[in-house]
């Protein structure tokens, strides 16, 4: 077992005995001989667990408990109480203690209680992180914006989210189309079922169709087993088709039929399957142009854009930029466990004036990068390499050829590194959860508080086979 524990007791013998016992279990144990000393040591994140005696001279266990709850809500507190003082124990639990140990207790009791508390805490932290990262910025609250254009969008989202209406989400790259799709799904009665995503770009017709509708064994070369398509996977839930403008023309007819009839046929199959799926689609293309050019079916175009949500480019709603910066700074500080920073007025002005060709996504990575890399407590214009006014940038480039490209390269590698860290964390977390349940997806999903379908989708994305995990452990 791992974890940092603080033992607070003014009785020497008790402190040492607990330290020896828990140290042997593998915890990192520190001790404090008084409540005052303990309070001086409790900082956010410094301990996972505090075991404190209730009655001490000076600052009492109750005060230590209150202080710990205020400073670090993640830190669990166990109260040691005297024999027969259940009333006080109850009061301690009301104030947020996770458990109490009535004296006299034996070693086994301590081991069991501590282990349970630590496991729960660890699970809760992992769960929270996973939710943040897997579900990311789902929900409505996470879409930032107070410009009239965004206000109008929120209204429309609120009006159509709880219907089965097909929504076409339009906007340049990085404007938040996926975020809006998530909000629509998570605010719909389908939120308990899967949100299945599919990107139509750069896939051959054969692949798009087998992805969408699944295929029977032997449907085409390489189709060695039967495969479920995204439509089936999204049954009861939502199917989000990204880059819908890239769907091959031949596939569009089949897709339209699936939308209208609410049934599909697997590739190479001859029986129709009923599906109950709400479709959301996104594109950053000129679909009207594609219709005129004969690359996109007009009937499908009208069928998709029953409701259209157009997200304006960031440069057309600059009043949202400071809000977004604030959100991303807070979020990144928490996620990377770094102190929060602010922008100097000049840096803020430069951000508000910048063109942001990559829209919100570009803004987000610039801000996150600056939070991590800026040397001071304030982020200056120079810490935002893409944002520095063109003149400064050109001058810098003239002075040091290649400087501009170096800045670009560092953004890319930072983003890749971050994605890799997140992915490996997710992988470890999910594999461990599956092992605990011998590969049983439903049970693992229940434990970590995810919907089974979402977990399944996540496993597919990460290429994790629950079956293999189940059998490997036997
Ligand atoms: N209004 C917003 N509030 C908060 N975060 C936002 C907002 N808009 C976009 N983002 C963030 O910007 C990033 C890009 O958003 P998203 O992936 O939804 O864009 P997209 O339009 O789907 O982009 P692409 O066309 O490149 O796929 C994400 O990290 C998202 O969380
Ligand atoms: Mg997208």
Coordinates of C-alpha atoms and ligand atoms in Angstrom, one line a residue:
X1 CA 0.0 0.0 0.0
X2 CA 1.2 3.5 -0.7
X3 CA 0.1 6.9 0.6
X4 CA 1.2 9.7 2.9
X5 CA -0.1 9.6 6.5
X6 CA 0.2 12.1 9.3
X7 CA -0.2 10.8 12.8
X8 CA -1.1 13.4 15.4
X9 CA -0.9 12.5 19.1
X10 CA 0.6 14.0 22.1
X11 CA 1.3 10.6 23.6
X12 CA 4.7 9.4 22.5
X13 CA 4.0 5.7 22.7
X14 CA 0.9 5.9 20.6
X15 CA 2.6 7.9 17.9
X16 CA 5.5 5.6 17.6
X17 CA 3.4 2.4 17.7
X18 CA 1.1 3.7 14.9
X19 CA 4.1 4.9 12.9
X20 CA 5.8 1.5 13.1
X21 CA 2.6 -0.3 12.2
X22 CA 1.7 1.8 9.2
X23 CA 5.3 2.1 8.1
X24 CA 5.4 -1.7 7.9
X25 CA 2.3 -1.6 5.7
X26 CA 4.2 0.5 3.2
X27 CA 2.8 4.0 3.9
X28 CA 5.0 7.1 4.2
X29 CA 4.3 8.1 7.8
X30 CA 5.0 11.4 9.5
X31 CA 4.1 12.4 13.0
X32 CA 3.2 15.5 14.9
X33 CA 3.3 15.7 18.7
X34 CA 0.6 18.3 19.0
X35 CA -2.4 19.8 17.2
X36 CA -0.4 23.1 16.6
X37 CA 2.4 21.2 14.9
X38 CA -0.1 19.3 12.8
X39 CA -1.8 22.4 11.6
X40 CA 1.5 23.9 10.6
X41 CA 2.2 20.9 8.4
X42 CA -1.2 20.4 6.6
X43 CA -1.0 21.9 3.1
X44 CA -3.1 21.1 0.1
X45 CA -2.0 17.7 -1.2
X46 CA 0.5 17.0 1.6
X47 CA -1.2 14.0 3.1
X48 CA -3.8 11.5 2.0
X49 CA -4.8 10.6 5.5
X50 CA -4.5 12.2 9.0
X51 CA -5.0 10.0 12.1
X52 CA -5.5 12.3 15.0
X53 CA -6.2 11.8 18.7
X54 CA -9.2 13.7 19.8
X55 CA -8.2 14.9 23.2
X56 CA -4.9 16.7 23.2
X57 CA -3.7 19.7 25.2
X58 CA -4.0 22.9 23.3
X59 CA -5.3 22.4 19.7
X60 CA -7.7 19.5 19.8
X61 CA -8.3 16.7 17.3
X62 CA -11.6 18.4 16.4
X63 CA -9.7 21.6 15.4
X64 CA -7.2 19.6 13.4
X65 CA -10.1 17.9 11.6
X66 CA -11.7 21.3 10.8
X67 CA -8.4 22.7 9.6
X68 CA -7.7 19.7 7.4
X69 CA -11.2 19.8 5.8
X70 CA -10.7 23.5 5.0
X71 CA -7.3 23.2 3.6
X72 CA -7.5 20.0 1.6
X73 CA -10.9 18.4 1.0
X74 CA -9.2 15.3 -0.5
X75 CA -7.4 14.5 2.7
X76 CA -9.2 11.9 4.9
X77 CA -9.2 12.2 8.7
X78 CA -9.6 9.3 11.2
X79 CA -10.3 10.3 14.8
X80 CA -9.0 8.4 17.7
X81 CA -11.5 8.6 20.5
X82 CA -11.5 7.5 24.1
X83 CA -13.5 4.4 25.1
X84 CA -17.2 5.3 25.4
X85 CA -17.2 8.6 23.6
X86 CA -19.4 7.6 20.7
X87 CA -21.2 10.9 20.8
X88 CA -18.1 12.8 20.0
X89 CA -17.2 10.3 17.4
X90 CA -20.5 11.0 15.7
X91 CA -19.8 14.7 15.8
X92 CA -16.4 14.2 14.2
X93 CA -18.0 12.2 11.4
X94 CA -20.5 15.0 10.9
X95 CA -17.6 17.4 10.6
X96 CA -16.1 15.2 7.9
X97 CA -14.0 12.5 9.5
X98 CA -14.2 9.3 7.5
X99 CA -14.0 7.0 10.5
X100 CA -13.0 6.8 14.1
X101 CA -10.9 4.4 16.2
X102 CA -12.2 3.9 19.7
X103 CA -9.4 3.1 22.2
X104 CA -8.2 0.5 22.9
X105 CA -7.8 -0.8 19.3
X106 CA -5.7 -3.6 18.0
X107 CA -3.3 -3.6 15.0
X108 CA -5.6 -5.5 12.7
X109 CA -8.4 -2.9 13.3
X110 CA -6.1 -0.1 12.3
X111 CA -4.8 -1.9 9.3
X112 CA -8.3 -2.6 8.0
X113 CA -9.7 0.8 8.6
X114 CA -6.6 2.6 7.1
X115 CA -6.5 0.4 4.0
X116 CA -10.2 0.9 3.3
X117 CA -9.9 4.7 3.7
X118 CA -6.9 4.9 1.5
X119 CA -8.4 2.7 -1.2
X120 CA -11.6 4.7 -1.3
X121 CA -9.6 8.0 -1.5
X122 CA -7.4 6.7 -4.3
X123 CA -10.4 5.5 -6.2
X124 CA -12.2 8.7 -5.8
X125 CA -9.2 10.7 -7.0
X126 CA -8.6 8.4 -10.0
X127 CA -12.3 8.5 -10.8
X128 CA -12.4 12.2 -10.8
X129 CA -9.4 12.5 -13.0
X130 CA -10.7 9.9 -15.4
X131 CA -14.0 11.6 -15.6
X132 CA -12.4 14.9 -16.3
X133 CA -10.2 13.4 -19.0
X134 CA -12.5 10.9 -20.6
X135 CA -15.6 13.0 -20.5
X136 CA -13.4 16.0 -20.8
X137 CA -15.5 19.1 -21.2
X138 CA -18.9 17.5 -21.5
X139 CA -22.0 19.2 -20.4
X140 CA -23.1 22.7 -20.8
X141 CA -21.3 24.4 -18.0
X142 CA -18.1 23.8 -19.8
X143 CA -18.9 25.8 -22.9
X144 CA -17.6 29.2 -22.2
X145 CA -18.9 32.3 -23.9
X146 CA -20.9 35.4 -23.3
X147 CA -20.9 36.9 -26.8
X148 CA -24.3 37.3 -28.4
X149 CA -23.4 34.5 -30.9
X150 CA -22.7 32.1 -28.1
X151 CA -25.7 33.2 -26.2
X152 CA -27.8 32.3 -29.2
X153 CA -26.1 29.0 -29.4
X154 CA -26.9 28.2 -25.7
X155 CA -30.5 29.0 -26.4
X156 CA -30.7 26.7 -29.3
X157 CA -28.9 23.9 -27.5
X158 CA -31.3 24.2 -24.6
X159 CA -34.3 24.1 -27.0
X160 CA -33.3 21.0 -29.0
X161 CA -31.1 19.0 -26.7
X162 CA -33.9 16.9 -25.3
X163 CA -35.4 16.0 -28.7
X164 CA -34.3 13.4 -31.2
X165 CA -33.8 16.1 -33.9
X166 CA -30.8 15.8 -36.1
X167 CA -28.5 18.8 -35.6
X168 CA -25.9 19.9 -38.1
X169 CA -23.0 21.7 -36.2
X170 CA -20.9 24.0 -38.4
X171 CA -17.8 25.9 -37.6
X172 CA -14.1 26.2 -38.5
X173 CA -11.6 23.8 -37.1
X174 CA -11.2 24.2 -33.3
X175 CA -14.4 26.3 -32.7
X176 CA -15.9 23.7 -30.4
X177 CA -18.1 21.5 -32.6
X178 CA -17.4 18.4 -30.6
X179 CA -18.0 20.2 -27.4
X180 CA -21.4 21.2 -28.6
X181 CA -22.2 17.7 -29.7
X182 CA -21.3 16.5 -26.3
X183 CA -23.5 19.1 -24.7
X184 CA -26.4 18.0 -26.8
X185 CA -26.0 14.3 -25.9
X186 CA -25.4 14.9 -22.2
X187 CA -28.4 17.1 -21.9
X188 CA -30.6 14.6 -23.7
X189 CA -32.6 11.7 -22.3
X190 CA -30.1 9.5 -24.1
X191 CA -27.3 10.5 -21.8
X192 CA -27.3 7.2 -20.1
X193 CA -26.5 5.4 -23.4
X194 CA -23.5 5.6 -25.6
X195 CA -22.3 8.7 -27.5
X196 CA -20.5 7.1 -30.4
X197 CA -18.2 9.2 -32.6
X198 CA -17.1 8.6 -36.1
X199 CA -15.0 10.7 -38.4
X200 CA -15.8 10.3 -42.0
X201 CA -12.7 12.0 -43.3
X202 CA -10.1 10.1 -45.3
X203 CA -11.8 6.7 -45.2
X204 CA -12.6 4.7 -48.3
X205 CA -16.2 3.9 -49.0
X206 CA -15.8 0.3 -48.0
X207 CA -14.4 1.3 -44.6
X208 CA -16.9 4.1 -43.9
X209 CA -19.7 1.7 -44.6
X210 CA -18.3 -1.1 -42.5
X211 CA -17.6 1.4 -39.7
X212 CA -21.2 2.7 -39.9
X213 CA -23.2 -0.4 -40.5
X214 CA -20.8 -3.2 -39.5
X215 CA -20.2 -6.2 -41.7
X216 CA -20.9 -9.9 -41.9
X217 CA -18.1 -12.4 -42.0
X218 CA -16.7 -12.6 -45.5
X219 CA -18.4 -9.4 -46.7
X220 CA -15.1 -8.3 -48.3
X221 CA -11.5 -9.4 -48.3
X222 CA -10.2 -9.0 -44.8
X223 CA -13.7 -9.2 -43.2
X224 CA -12.8 -12.4 -41.2
X225 CA -15.3 -11.9 -38.5
X226 CA -18.7 -10.2 -38.1
X227 CA -18.4 -6.7 -36.8
X228 CA -20.8 -4.4 -35.1
X229 CA -21.1 -0.9 -36.7
X230 CA -21.3 2.5 -35.1
X231 CA -25.0 2.6 -35.6
X232 CA -25.5 -0.5 -33.6
X233 CA -23.1 0.6 -31.0
X234 CA -25.1 3.8 -30.6
X235 CA -28.4 2.1 -30.2
X236 CA -30.5 4.0 -27.7
X237 CA -27.8 6.8 -27.7
X238 CA -26.3 9.3 -30.0
X239 CA -24.2 8.9 -33.2
X240 CA -21.9 11.9 -33.9
X241 CA -20.6 12.0 -37.4
X242 CA -17.7 14.3 -37.7
X243 CA -16.6 15.7 -41.0
X244 CA -19.8 14.5 -42.5
X245 CA -19.0 16.5 -45.7
X246 CA -16.4 13.9 -46.5
X247 CA -18.8 11.0 -46.6
X248 CA -18.5 9.2 -49.9
X249 CA -21.4 9.9 -52.2
X250 CA -22.4 6.2 -52.6
X251 CA -22.5 5.9 -48.8
X252 CA -24.7 8.9 -48.4
X253 CA -27.7 7.1 -50.0
X254 CA -27.4 4.2 -47.5
X255 CA -27.0 6.6 -44.7
X256 CA -30.0 8.6 -45.6
X257 CA -32.0 5.4 -45.7
X258 CA -30.8 4.5 -42.3
X259 CA -31.9 7.9 -41.0
X260 CA -35.3 7.7 -42.5
X261 CA -36.2 4.1 -41.9
X262 CA -34.3 3.7 -38.6
X263 CA -32.9 0.5 -39.8
X264 CA -29.6 -0.7 -41.2
X265 CA -28.1 -3.6 -42.9
X266 CA -24.6 -4.8 -42.2
X267 CA -22.3 -4.9 -45.2
X268 CA -22.6 -8.3 -46.8
X269 CA -25.8 -9.0 -44.8
X270 CA -29.3 -9.5 -45.9
X271 CA -31.3 -8.8 -42.9
X272 CA -32.4 -5.4 -41.5
X273 CA -31.7 -4.4 -38.0
X274 CA -33.9 -1.8 -36.2
X275 CA -31.8 0.9 -34.5
X276 CA -32.9 3.8 -32.3
X277 CA -30.2 6.4 -32.8
X278 CA -30.1 10.2 -32.7
X279 CA -27.7 11.6 -35.2
X280 CA -25.6 14.7 -34.8
X281 CA -23.3 15.8 -37.6
X282 CA -20.5 18.3 -37.9
X283 CA -18.6 19.8 -40.7
X284 CA -16.3 22.7 -41.4
X285 CA -16.9 22.5 -45.1
X286 CA -19.0 24.5 -47.5
X287 CA -21.8 21.9 -47.8
X288 CA -23.9 24.0 -50.1
X289 CA -20.9 24.2 -52.5
X290 CA -20.5 20.4 -52.2
X291 CA -24.2 20.0 -53.1
X292 CA -23.9 22.2 -56.1
X293 CA -20.8 20.3 -57.2
X294 CA -22.7 17.1 -56.9
X295 CA -20.4 15.7 -54.1
X296 CA -23.1 15.8 -51.5
X297 CA -26.7 14.7 -51.8
X298 CA -29.2 17.5 -51.6
X299 CA -31.8 15.3 -49.8
X300 CA -29.3 14.3 -47.2
X301 CA -28.2 17.9 -46.8
X302 CA -31.8 18.9 -45.9
X303 CA -32.3 15.9 -43.7
X304 CA -29.2 16.7 -41.7
X305 CA -29.8 20.4 -41.2
X306 CA -33.2 20.2 -39.6
X307 CA -31.5 22.4 -37.0
X308 CA -28.3 24.1 -37.8
X309 CA -25.9 25.4 -35.2
X310 CA -23.2 27.6 -36.6
X311 CA -20.3 28.4 -34.2
X312 CA -18.6 31.6 -35.3
X313 CA -14.8 31.8 -35.5
X314 CA -13.1 33.1 -32.4
X315 CA -12.0 36.2 -34.2
X316 CA -15.7 37.2 -34.5
X317 CA -16.4 36.9 -30.8
X318 CA -13.3 38.4 -29.2
X319 CA -15.2 39.3 -26.0
X320 CA -15.1 35.5 -25.2
X321 CA -11.3 35.4 -25.3
X322 CA -10.6 36.7 -21.7
X323 CA -13.2 34.3 -20.4
X324 CA -11.7 31.4 -22.2
X325 CA -8.2 32.3 -21.1
X326 CA -9.4 32.4 -17.5
X327 CA -11.1 29.0 -17.8
X328 CA -8.1 27.3 -19.5
X329 CA -5.6 28.8 -17.0
X330 CA -7.6 27.4 -14.0
X331 CA -8.2 24.1 -15.6
X332 CA -4.6 23.7 -16.6
X333 CA -3.3 24.8 -13.2
X334 CA -5.4 22.1 -11.6
X335 CA -4.7 19.4 -14.1
X336 CA -0.9 19.9 -14.2
X337 CA -0.8 20.7 -10.5
X338 CA 0.8 24.1 -11.0
X339 CA 0.1 27.4 -9.3
X340 CA -2.3 29.6 -11.3
X341 CA -0.8 32.5 -13.4
X342 CA -2.3 35.6 -14.8
X343 CA -1.6 37.4 -18.1
X344 CA 0.0 40.9 -18.1
X345 CA -2.3 43.5 -19.6
X346 CA -0.2 43.6 -22.7
X347 CA -0.4 39.8 -23.1
X348 CA -4.1 39.9 -22.6
X349 CA -4.4 42.6 -25.3
X350 CA -2.3 40.6 -27.7
X351 CA -4.5 37.6 -27.2
X352 CA -7.7 39.5 -27.7
X353 CA -6.3 41.0 -30.9
X354 CA -4.7 37.8 -32.3
X355 CA -6.3 36.2 -35.4
X356 CA -6.5 32.6 -33.8
X357 CA -6.7 30.8 -37.1
X358 CA -6.9 27.6 -35.1
X359 CA -9.7 29.1 -33.0
X360 CA -10.4 28.0 -29.4
X361 CA -8.2 24.9 -29.7
X362 CA -5.2 27.1 -30.6
X363 CA -5.9 29.5 -27.8
X364 CA -6.2 26.6 -25.3
X365 CA -2.9 25.1 -26.2
X366 CA -1.1 28.5 -26.2
X367 CA -2.5 29.3 -22.7
X368 CA -1.6 25.8 -21.4
X369 CA 1.9 26.0 -22.8
X370 CA 2.4 29.4 -21.3
X371 CA 1.2 28.3 -17.9
X372 CA 3.8 25.5 -17.9
X373 CA 6.7 27.3 -19.5
X374 CA 6.5 30.9 -18.5
X375 CA 9.3 31.6 -16.0
X376 CA 7.5 34.2 -13.9
X377 CA 4.2 34.4 -12.0
X378 CA 2.8 36.5 -14.9
X379 CA 2.5 35.4 -18.5
X380 CA 4.0 38.0 -20.8
X381 CA 3.6 38.5 -24.5
X382 CA 6.9 36.7 -25.1
X383 CA 5.6 33.6 -23.3
X384 CA 2.9 33.3 -26.0
X385 CA 5.0 32.6 -29.1
X386 CA 2.1 32.5 -31.5
X387 CA 0.6 35.6 -30.2
X388 CA 3.5 38.1 -30.2
X389 CA 2.5 40.8 -32.6
X390 CA 3.6 40.2 -36.1
X391 CA 6.2 43.0 -36.0
X392 CA 8.0 41.6 -32.9
X393 CA 7.9 38.1 -34.4
X394 CA 9.3 39.2 -37.7
X395 CA 12.1 41.1 -35.9
X396 CA 12.9 38.1 -33.8
X397 CA 13.0 35.8 -36.8
X398 CA 15.3 38.1 -38.7
X399 CA 17.6 38.2 -35.6
X400 CA 17.5 34.4 -35.2
X401 CA 16.5 32.5 -38.3
X402 CA 14.4 29.5 -37.5
X403 CA 13.1 30.8 -34.2
X404 CA 9.5 30.8 -35.5
X405 CA 9.7 27.2 -36.5
X406 CA 11.3 26.2 -33.2
X407 CA 8.3 27.7 -31.4
X408 CA 5.9 25.7 -33.6
X409 CA 7.8 22.5 -33.0
X410 CA 7.7 22.9 -29.2
X411 CA 3.9 23.4 -29.3
X412 CA 3.4 20.2 -31.2
X413 CA 5.7 18.1 -29.1
X414 CA 4.1 19.5 -25.9
X415 CA 0.7 18.6 -27.2
X416 CA 1.8 15.1 -28.1
X417 CA 3.5 14.6 -24.8
X418 CA 0.4 15.6 -23.0
X419 CA -1.8 13.3 -25.0
X420 CA 0.6 10.5 -24.3
X421 CA 0.5 11.1 -20.6
X422 CA -3.2 11.2 -20.5
X423 CA -3.5 8.1 -22.6
X424 CA -1.1 6.1 -20.6
X425 CA -2.9 7.2 -17.4
X426 CA -6.2 6.1 -18.8
X427 CA -4.8 2.9 -20.0
X428 CA -3.3 2.0 -16.6
X429 CA -6.4 3.0 -14.8
X430 CA -8.8 1.0 -17.0
X431 CA -6.6 -2.1 -17.1
X432 CA -6.4 -2.1 -13.3
X433 CA -10.1 -1.7 -12.9
X434 CA -10.7 -4.5 -15.4
X435 CA -8.3 -6.8 -13.6
X436 CA -10.1 -6.3 -10.4
X437 CA -13.2 -7.6 -12.1
X438 CA -11.6 -10.3 -14.2
X439 CA -12.3 -8.5 -17.4
X440 CA -16.0 -7.9 -16.6
X441 CA -16.8 -4.6 -18.3
X442 CA -20.1 -4.0 -16.6
X443 CA -18.7 -4.5 -13.2
X444 CA -15.6 -2.4 -13.9
X445 CA -17.8 0.4 -15.4
X446 CA -20.0 0.3 -12.3
X447 CA -17.0 0.6 -10.0
X448 CA -15.5 3.6 -11.7
X449 CA -18.9 5.2 -12.3
X450 CA -18.9 5.1 -16.1
X451 CA -21.6 4.0 -18.4
X452 CA -20.8 0.6 -19.8
X453 CA -21.1 1.7 -23.3
X454 CA -18.8 4.6 -22.8
X455 CA -16.2 2.3 -21.2
X456 CA -16.5 -0.1 -24.1
X457 CA -16.0 2.7 -26.5
X458 CA -13.0 4.0 -24.6
X459 CA -11.5 0.5 -24.5
X460 CA -11.9 0.2 -28.2
X461 CA -10.2 3.5 -28.8
X462 CA -7.3 2.5 -26.6
X463 CA -7.2 -1.0 -28.1
X464 CA -7.6 -2.7 -24.8
X465 CA -9.2 -6.2 -24.8
X466 CA -11.2 -6.9 -21.7
X467 CA -11.4 -10.5 -22.7
X468 CA -7.6 -10.9 -22.8
X469 CA -7.4 -9.2 -19.4
X470 CA -10.0 -11.6 -18.0
X471 CA -8.2 -14.7 -19.3
X472 CA -4.7 -13.5 -18.5
X473 CA -5.6 -13.3 -14.8
X474 CA -7.1 -16.8 -14.5
Ligands
LIG1 N1 -16.7 27.7 -25.9 C1 -15.7 26.9 -25.4 N2 -15.5 26.9 -24.1 C2 -14.5 26.1 -23.6 N3 -13.7 25.3 -24.3 C3 -13.9 25.3 -25.6 C4 -14.9 26.1 -26.3 N4 -14.8 25.9 -27.6 C5 -13.8 25.0 -27.8 N5 -13.2 24.7 -26.6 C6 -12.1 23.8 -26.5 O1 -11.3 23.9 -27.7 C7 -10.8 22.6 -28.1 C8 -11.4 22.3 -29.5 O2 -12.8 22.0 -29.4 P1 -13.5 20.9 -30.3 O3 -12.6 19.7 -30.4 O4 -14.9 20.8 -29.8 O5 -13.5 21.7 -31.7 P2 -13.9 21.2 -33.2 O6 -14.7 22.3 -33.7 O7 -14.5 19.8 -33.1 O8 -12.5 21.1 -33.9 P3 -12.1 20.3 -35.2 O9 -12.9 20.9 -36.4 O10 -10.7 20.6 -35.3 O11 -12.5 18.9 -35.0 C9 -11.3 21.6 -27.0 O12 -10.2 21.5 -26.1 C10 -12.4 22.3 -26.4 O13 -12.6 21.9 -25.1
LIG2 MG1 -13.9 18.1 -33.9

